């Protein structure tokens, strides 16, 4: 199955370079490398955007260009066995200049790339568009990742107490995700004080206090799941009501994420939902999310985002009201919209909203009365 999907992806790139009037394409970005190979990693450190292995495609062949340090790992651990026979490996000594390595492939040719490196023509924006629609195979991988992340975060949140620090919680989540072979590319822990101060709180050495929410962006096989869960250590009716309002905005965003609808249209529905709950200006204080996939956000939606949703898209909306947040990852599949990071059998409490002819469940606050 993966071999057939890979061949289709190769042909997609060949059609692309032909339409552009070029002779070949070089992919070096980590997101595109993972997309093209159905999940292989070309990065060493988590914060890099351009990896140490590259894909070169022309009319005749598909090449993996990498140095002698990385070749064995990528072939053995990263590339799916179904596509190994479809790729020719060009290994070079780690000390070599990539310009010299590429000369045999590019001499007298017009080459495009996703970086513009080595005097190639940078077509990153157009290449990004190819990555946004996922196959059924990728969506199945995504669902498995979402289920695991839901379970991991739910279990960790139940172990928290108000005397822990944000940094301790971050470490707990890092460890639990790593045990599952998942890369924690973002773990935000917002305790009582931080949730009021910062929309993007990087964990600090401060106590959680009376409440906390944890947001994660977690990656496996290149795909990134986003979700948020919230805990109260002391019952607070005003915060319970605020969280419900926040979840309503999120439910509206998800319910309106339909095939054929533009992201800008969903964004306007989100703004209306904020107004409905009496918080018309909160949307201005933080972005609301948007298209997800091989990045936590492939496109952040706003009033002018004209991308039209289609089957195979994945979204992660993240509306906030100062002090609260609601977030999960959803997929547009052949069977309809699926929340892939909060399943029906999840043991986390939920709120229900009847919207757009369906019942939408959103994660509620978990109350753990501890002092």
Short mmCIF file of C-alpha atoms in Angstrom, two decimals:
data_model
loop_
_atom_site.label_atom_id
_atom_site.label_comp_id
_atom_site.label_asym_id
_atom_site.label_seq_id
_atom_site.Cartn_x
_atom_site.Cartn_y
_atom_site.Cartn_z
CA UNK A 1 0.00 0.00 0.00
CA UNK A 2 2.72 2.48 0.96
CA UNK A 3 4.66 1.72 -2.23
CA UNK A 4 1.66 2.67 -4.36
CA UNK A 5 1.08 5.83 -2.33
CA UNK A 6 4.75 6.73 -2.62
CA UNK A 7 4.73 6.28 -6.39
CA UNK A 8 1.72 8.58 -6.59
CA UNK A 9 3.58 11.16 -4.51
CA UNK A 10 6.61 10.93 -6.79
CA UNK A 11 4.37 11.47 -9.80
CA UNK A 12 2.77 14.44 -8.06
CA UNK A 13 6.20 16.06 -7.76
CA UNK A 14 7.12 15.21 -11.35
CA UNK A 15 3.92 16.82 -12.59
CA UNK A 16 4.67 19.83 -10.43
CA UNK A 17 8.18 20.41 -11.81
CA UNK A 18 6.95 19.85 -15.34
CA UNK A 19 4.22 22.46 -14.90
CA UNK A 20 6.81 24.91 -13.58
CA UNK A 21 9.16 24.21 -16.49
CA UNK A 22 12.00 22.82 -14.37
CA UNK A 23 14.12 19.67 -14.51
CA UNK A 24 14.19 18.56 -10.88
CA UNK A 25 13.25 19.33 -7.31
CA UNK A 26 15.26 19.27 -4.08
CA UNK A 27 13.43 18.76 -0.76
CA UNK A 28 15.42 19.53 2.39
CA UNK A 29 12.91 20.87 4.92
CA UNK A 30 11.99 18.44 7.69
CA UNK A 31 8.24 18.78 7.10
CA UNK A 32 8.56 18.03 3.37
CA UNK A 33 11.02 15.18 3.90
CA UNK A 34 8.58 13.54 6.34
CA UNK A 35 5.63 14.16 4.01
CA UNK A 36 7.37 12.76 0.94
CA UNK A 37 8.63 9.62 2.76
CA UNK A 38 5.47 9.04 4.82
CA UNK A 39 7.12 9.78 8.11
CA UNK A 40 10.91 9.56 7.90
CA UNK A 41 13.00 12.01 9.91
CA UNK A 42 15.93 13.90 8.42
CA UNK A 43 16.50 16.07 11.49
CA UNK A 44 18.94 15.56 14.34
CA UNK A 45 17.79 18.26 16.75
CA UNK A 46 14.10 19.02 17.29
CA UNK A 47 14.45 22.72 16.51
CA UNK A 48 15.87 22.40 13.01
CA UNK A 49 13.81 23.21 9.91
CA UNK A 50 16.27 21.88 7.34
CA UNK A 51 17.63 18.38 7.89
CA UNK A 52 20.83 16.51 7.08
CA UNK A 53 19.26 14.35 4.38
CA UNK A 54 17.68 15.54 1.15
CA UNK A 55 15.37 14.20 -1.54
CA UNK A 56 16.08 14.92 -5.20
CA UNK A 57 13.49 14.01 -7.82
CA UNK A 58 13.80 14.27 -11.60
CA UNK A 59 12.09 12.55 -14.52
CA UNK A 60 14.15 9.37 -14.20
CA UNK A 61 14.92 8.78 -10.53
CA UNK A 62 14.34 9.54 -6.86
CA UNK A 63 17.52 10.09 -4.85
CA UNK A 64 18.16 10.25 -1.14
CA UNK A 65 21.22 12.46 -0.63
CA UNK A 66 22.80 12.10 2.80
CA UNK A 67 26.17 11.91 4.48
CA UNK A 68 27.91 8.82 5.76
CA UNK A 69 26.89 9.61 9.35
CA UNK A 70 23.15 9.42 8.70
CA UNK A 71 22.74 6.91 5.87
CA UNK A 72 22.50 3.69 7.88
CA UNK A 73 20.05 5.14 10.42
CA UNK A 74 17.77 6.59 7.77
CA UNK A 75 17.72 3.41 5.70
CA UNK A 76 17.27 1.12 8.72
CA UNK A 77 15.11 3.15 11.10
CA UNK A 78 13.33 5.85 9.12
CA UNK A 79 12.36 4.74 5.61
CA UNK A 80 9.34 2.48 5.24
CA UNK A 81 10.42 -0.89 3.83
CA UNK A 82 7.90 -0.56 0.99
CA UNK A 83 9.69 2.46 -0.47
CA UNK A 84 13.34 1.50 0.04
CA UNK A 85 13.48 -0.13 -3.39
CA UNK A 86 12.05 3.02 -5.00
CA UNK A 87 14.88 5.29 -3.82
CA UNK A 88 18.51 5.45 -4.89
CA UNK A 89 20.87 6.48 -2.10
CA UNK A 90 23.70 8.88 -2.87
CA UNK A 91 26.05 8.93 0.11
CA UNK A 92 28.77 11.50 0.57
CA UNK A 93 31.47 12.09 3.17
CA UNK A 94 30.23 14.36 5.94
CA UNK A 95 33.00 16.92 5.28
CA UNK A 96 32.01 17.45 1.63
CA UNK A 97 30.37 20.64 0.41
CA UNK A 98 26.80 20.01 -0.78
CA UNK A 99 27.44 22.14 -3.87
CA UNK A 100 30.01 19.61 -5.05
CA UNK A 101 27.73 16.69 -4.18
CA UNK A 102 24.85 18.09 -6.22
CA UNK A 103 26.85 19.04 -9.31
CA UNK A 104 26.34 15.69 -11.09
CA UNK A 105 22.58 16.04 -10.57
CA UNK A 106 22.18 19.70 -11.41
CA UNK A 107 24.81 20.59 -14.04
CA UNK A 108 23.08 22.38 -16.90
CA UNK A 109 19.67 21.88 -15.25
CA UNK A 110 17.02 24.17 -13.81
CA UNK A 111 16.25 23.03 -10.26
CA UNK A 112 13.63 24.18 -7.76
CA UNK A 113 13.68 23.54 -4.02
CA UNK A 114 11.88 24.21 -0.75
CA UNK A 115 14.77 26.32 0.63
CA UNK A 116 16.45 28.16 -2.23
CA UNK A 117 19.76 26.63 -1.12
CA UNK A 118 22.61 26.04 -3.57
CA UNK A 119 21.28 28.63 -6.04
CA UNK A 120 18.04 26.71 -6.66
CA UNK A 121 14.75 28.51 -7.21
CA UNK A 122 12.79 28.68 -3.94
CA UNK A 123 9.25 27.35 -4.43
CA UNK A 124 8.47 26.69 -0.77
CA UNK A 125 5.03 28.32 -0.80
CA UNK A 126 3.84 26.23 -3.77
CA UNK A 127 5.35 23.02 -2.36
CA UNK A 128 3.59 23.63 0.96
CA UNK A 129 0.25 23.41 -0.84
CA UNK A 130 1.02 19.83 -1.91
CA UNK A 131 1.44 18.80 1.73
CA UNK A 132 -1.90 19.96 3.13
CA UNK A 133 -4.13 17.09 1.95
CA UNK A 134 -3.33 13.77 3.63
CA UNK A 135 -3.99 10.22 2.45
CA UNK A 136 -6.12 7.71 4.34
CA UNK A 137 -2.88 5.98 5.40
CA UNK A 138 -1.59 9.19 6.97
CA UNK A 139 -4.93 9.88 8.65
CA UNK A 140 -4.84 6.42 10.24
CA UNK A 141 -1.34 7.10 11.58
CA UNK A 142 -2.63 10.45 12.84
CA UNK A 143 -5.55 8.83 14.67
CA UNK A 144 -3.24 6.39 16.46
CA UNK A 145 -1.03 9.29 17.52
CA UNK A 146 -4.02 11.30 18.71
CA UNK A 147 -5.38 8.43 20.78
CA UNK A 148 -2.00 7.87 22.45
CA UNK A 149 -1.57 11.57 23.23
CA UNK A 150 -5.09 11.79 24.65
CA UNK A 151 -4.35 8.85 26.94
CA UNK A 152 -0.91 10.12 28.00
CA UNK A 153 -2.06 13.66 28.80
CA UNK A 154 -5.23 12.51 30.55
CA UNK A 155 -3.26 10.18 32.82
CA UNK A 156 -0.60 12.75 33.65
CA UNK A 157 -3.14 15.47 34.46
CA UNK A 158 -4.77 13.22 37.05
CA UNK A 159 -1.45 13.00 38.92
CA UNK A 160 -1.07 16.75 39.39
CA UNK A 161 -1.38 18.77 42.59
CA UNK A 162 -1.26 22.52 43.27
CA UNK A 163 2.18 22.36 44.93
CA UNK A 164 3.91 21.15 41.77
CA UNK A 165 5.75 23.65 39.59
CA UNK A 166 5.10 24.24 35.92
CA UNK A 167 8.57 22.92 35.13
CA UNK A 168 7.86 19.66 37.01
CA UNK A 169 4.70 19.13 34.98
CA UNK A 170 6.52 19.84 31.74
CA UNK A 171 9.09 17.18 32.65
CA UNK A 172 6.36 14.64 33.45
CA UNK A 173 4.69 15.16 30.09
CA UNK A 174 8.02 15.06 28.21
CA UNK A 175 8.88 11.74 29.83
CA UNK A 176 5.49 10.14 29.16
CA UNK A 177 5.47 11.13 25.50
CA UNK A 178 9.07 10.01 24.98
CA UNK A 179 8.19 6.57 26.35
CA UNK A 180 5.76 6.25 23.44
CA UNK A 181 8.35 7.32 20.86
CA UNK A 182 6.61 10.68 20.48
CA UNK A 183 8.53 13.95 20.12
CA UNK A 184 7.21 16.70 22.46
CA UNK A 185 7.88 19.69 20.24
CA UNK A 186 5.79 21.97 22.48
CA UNK A 187 4.54 21.52 26.06
CA UNK A 188 2.89 24.57 27.61
CA UNK A 189 1.96 24.47 31.29
CA UNK A 190 -0.17 27.39 32.49
CA UNK A 191 -0.82 27.50 36.21
CA UNK A 192 -3.11 29.88 38.07
CA UNK A 193 -0.84 32.92 37.73
CA UNK A 194 0.58 32.21 34.27
CA UNK A 195 -2.81 31.61 32.63
CA UNK A 196 -3.74 35.22 33.40
CA UNK A 197 -0.41 36.67 32.27
CA UNK A 198 0.58 34.98 29.02
CA UNK A 199 -1.19 33.33 26.11
CA UNK A 200 1.99 31.37 25.34
CA UNK A 201 3.42 30.63 28.74
CA UNK A 202 6.76 28.82 28.60
CA UNK A 203 6.84 26.77 31.82
CA UNK A 204 8.39 28.57 34.77
CA UNK A 205 9.58 27.61 38.23
CA UNK A 206 6.29 28.69 39.84
CA UNK A 207 3.62 26.66 41.66
CA UNK A 208 0.49 25.64 39.79
CA UNK A 209 -1.85 27.09 42.37
CA UNK A 210 -5.60 26.54 42.14
CA UNK A 211 -5.72 25.49 38.49
CA UNK A 212 -3.68 24.49 35.45
CA UNK A 213 -4.08 23.73 31.79
CA UNK A 214 -1.53 21.86 29.69
CA UNK A 215 -1.24 22.21 25.92
CA UNK A 216 0.91 19.93 23.80
CA UNK A 217 2.04 19.70 20.20
CA UNK A 218 3.37 16.15 19.83
CA UNK A 219 4.98 14.62 16.73
CA UNK A 220 5.40 11.11 15.39
CA UNK A 221 6.07 10.01 11.80
CA UNK A 222 6.22 13.73 11.01
CA UNK A 223 2.59 14.40 11.96
CA UNK A 224 1.74 16.79 14.79
CA UNK A 225 -1.20 16.44 17.18
CA UNK A 226 -2.33 19.38 19.34
CA UNK A 227 -4.55 19.17 22.40
CA UNK A 228 -5.23 20.92 25.71
CA UNK A 229 -6.57 19.60 29.03
CA UNK A 230 -7.50 21.60 32.13
CA UNK A 231 -7.68 20.85 35.88
CA UNK A 232 -9.18 22.72 38.84
CA UNK A 233 -7.85 21.96 42.29
CA UNK A 234 -10.58 24.01 43.98
CA UNK A 235 -14.11 24.35 42.65
CA UNK A 236 -14.64 27.77 41.10
CA UNK A 237 -18.05 28.32 39.52
CA UNK A 238 -17.02 31.41 37.55
CA UNK A 239 -14.10 29.55 35.98
CA UNK A 240 -16.32 26.55 35.25
CA UNK A 241 -18.71 28.84 33.37
CA UNK A 242 -15.87 30.57 31.54
CA UNK A 243 -14.44 27.23 30.41
CA UNK A 244 -17.89 26.27 29.11
CA UNK A 245 -18.00 29.48 27.08
CA UNK A 246 -14.51 28.78 25.74
CA UNK A 247 -15.52 25.25 24.75
CA UNK A 248 -18.59 26.60 22.97
CA UNK A 249 -16.36 28.74 20.75
CA UNK A 250 -14.21 25.69 20.03
CA UNK A 251 -17.28 23.57 19.25
CA UNK A 252 -18.49 26.22 16.80
CA UNK A 253 -15.11 26.21 15.07
CA UNK A 254 -15.08 22.43 14.73
CA UNK A 255 -18.72 22.15 13.65
CA UNK A 256 -18.17 24.69 10.87
CA UNK A 257 -15.02 23.00 9.56
CA UNK A 258 -16.61 21.39 6.51
CA UNK A 259 -15.42 20.39 3.08
CA UNK A 260 -15.78 23.32 0.69
CA UNK A 261 -15.76 25.95 3.45
CA UNK A 262 -12.96 28.54 3.51
CA UNK A 263 -10.82 28.98 6.62
CA UNK A 264 -11.78 32.67 6.63
CA UNK A 265 -15.45 31.67 6.91
CA UNK A 266 -14.76 29.46 9.92
CA UNK A 267 -12.74 32.29 11.45
CA UNK A 268 -15.72 34.65 11.15
CA UNK A 269 -17.92 32.01 12.85
CA UNK A 270 -15.39 31.91 15.70
CA UNK A 271 -15.57 35.68 16.13
CA UNK A 272 -19.38 35.48 16.22
CA UNK A 273 -19.22 32.74 18.86
CA UNK A 274 -17.03 34.90 21.10
CA UNK A 275 -19.61 37.67 20.81
CA UNK A 276 -22.44 35.24 21.62
CA UNK A 277 -20.88 34.36 24.98
CA UNK A 278 -20.27 38.01 25.81
CA UNK A 279 -16.53 38.08 25.06
CA UNK A 280 -16.32 39.85 21.67
CA UNK A 281 -12.68 40.97 21.92
CA UNK A 282 -10.93 37.84 23.20
CA UNK A 283 -10.16 36.63 19.66
CA UNK A 284 -7.84 39.63 19.26
CA UNK A 285 -5.57 38.42 22.07
CA UNK A 286 -4.45 35.15 20.50
CA UNK A 287 -4.59 33.34 17.16
CA UNK A 288 -7.40 30.79 16.83
CA UNK A 289 -5.52 27.95 15.12
CA UNK A 290 -6.20 26.52 11.69
CA UNK A 291 -4.83 23.87 9.35
CA UNK A 292 -2.49 21.26 10.89
CA UNK A 293 -0.48 18.31 9.55
CA UNK A 294 3.30 18.07 9.19
CA UNK A 295 3.50 21.25 11.27
CA UNK A 296 1.52 22.14 14.38
CA UNK A 297 -0.13 24.82 12.23
CA UNK A 298 0.30 24.72 8.48
CA UNK A 299 -1.97 27.75 8.07
CA UNK A 300 -3.11 30.06 10.87
CA UNK A 301 -6.59 31.25 9.93
CA UNK A 302 -7.65 34.90 9.83
CA UNK A 303 -10.19 37.11 8.05
CA UNK A 304 -8.46 36.79 4.67
CA UNK A 305 -7.39 33.13 4.62
CA UNK A 306 -9.06 31.82 1.47
CA UNK A 307 -7.90 28.19 1.71
CA UNK A 308 -10.90 25.94 0.97
CA UNK A 309 -11.19 22.85 3.16
CA UNK A 310 -11.17 19.41 1.53
CA UNK A 311 -11.17 15.74 2.50
CA UNK A 312 -7.78 14.85 3.94
CA UNK A 313 -7.29 18.14 5.76
CA UNK A 314 -6.53 18.20 9.48
CA UNK A 315 -7.31 21.16 11.74
CA UNK A 316 -6.42 22.29 15.23
CA UNK A 317 -8.47 25.20 16.57
CA UNK A 318 -7.40 26.71 19.88
CA UNK A 319 -9.73 29.49 21.07
CA UNK A 320 -8.85 31.10 24.39
CA UNK A 321 -10.52 33.29 26.97
CA UNK A 322 -8.00 34.86 29.34
CA UNK A 323 -7.27 32.03 31.79
CA UNK A 324 -8.82 29.15 29.81
CA UNK A 325 -8.25 27.30 26.56
CA UNK A 326 -9.93 24.56 24.49
CA UNK A 327 -8.08 22.58 21.80
CA UNK A 328 -8.07 19.28 19.92
CA UNK A 329 -7.07 18.00 16.50
CA UNK A 330 -9.76 17.04 13.97
CA UNK A 331 -9.66 15.41 10.55
CA UNK A 332 -11.93 15.71 7.51
CA UNK A 333 -12.29 12.11 6.31
CA UNK A 334 -14.37 10.23 3.75
CA UNK A 335 -16.67 9.25 6.65
CA UNK A 336 -16.98 12.82 7.90
CA UNK A 337 -15.35 14.95 10.57
CA UNK A 338 -13.45 13.06 13.29
CA UNK A 339 -11.90 14.41 16.46
CA UNK A 340 -8.66 12.43 16.51
CA UNK A 341 -7.28 13.53 19.88
CA UNK A 342 -10.45 13.08 21.97
CA UNK A 343 -12.21 9.79 21.31
CA UNK A 344 -15.69 8.66 22.35
CA UNK A 345 -14.16 6.20 24.83
CA UNK A 346 -11.85 8.81 26.40
CA UNK A 347 -12.25 8.83 30.19
CA UNK A 348 -11.91 12.62 30.40
CA UNK A 349 -15.13 14.49 31.39
CA UNK A 350 -16.93 16.35 28.64
CA UNK A 351 -19.40 19.07 27.74
CA UNK A 352 -21.95 18.65 24.95
CA UNK A 353 -23.10 21.26 22.45
CA UNK A 354 -25.74 20.76 19.77
CA UNK A 355 -24.51 22.57 16.68
CA UNK A 356 -24.96 22.28 12.91
CA UNK A 357 -27.26 19.28 13.32
CA UNK A 358 -24.81 17.30 15.43
CA UNK A 359 -23.75 16.89 19.05
CA UNK A 360 -20.22 18.10 19.72
CA UNK A 361 -18.26 16.92 22.75
CA UNK A 362 -15.50 19.07 24.20
CA UNK A 363 -13.21 18.24 27.15
CA UNK A 364 -14.52 19.75 30.38
CA UNK A 365 -12.52 20.90 33.38
CA UNK A 366 -11.42 18.01 35.58
CA UNK A 367 -11.97 18.90 39.24
CA UNK A 368 -9.40 17.40 41.61
CA UNK A 369 -10.08 18.96 44.99
CA UNK A 370 -6.61 19.08 46.52
CA UNK A 371 -4.92 21.58 48.79
#
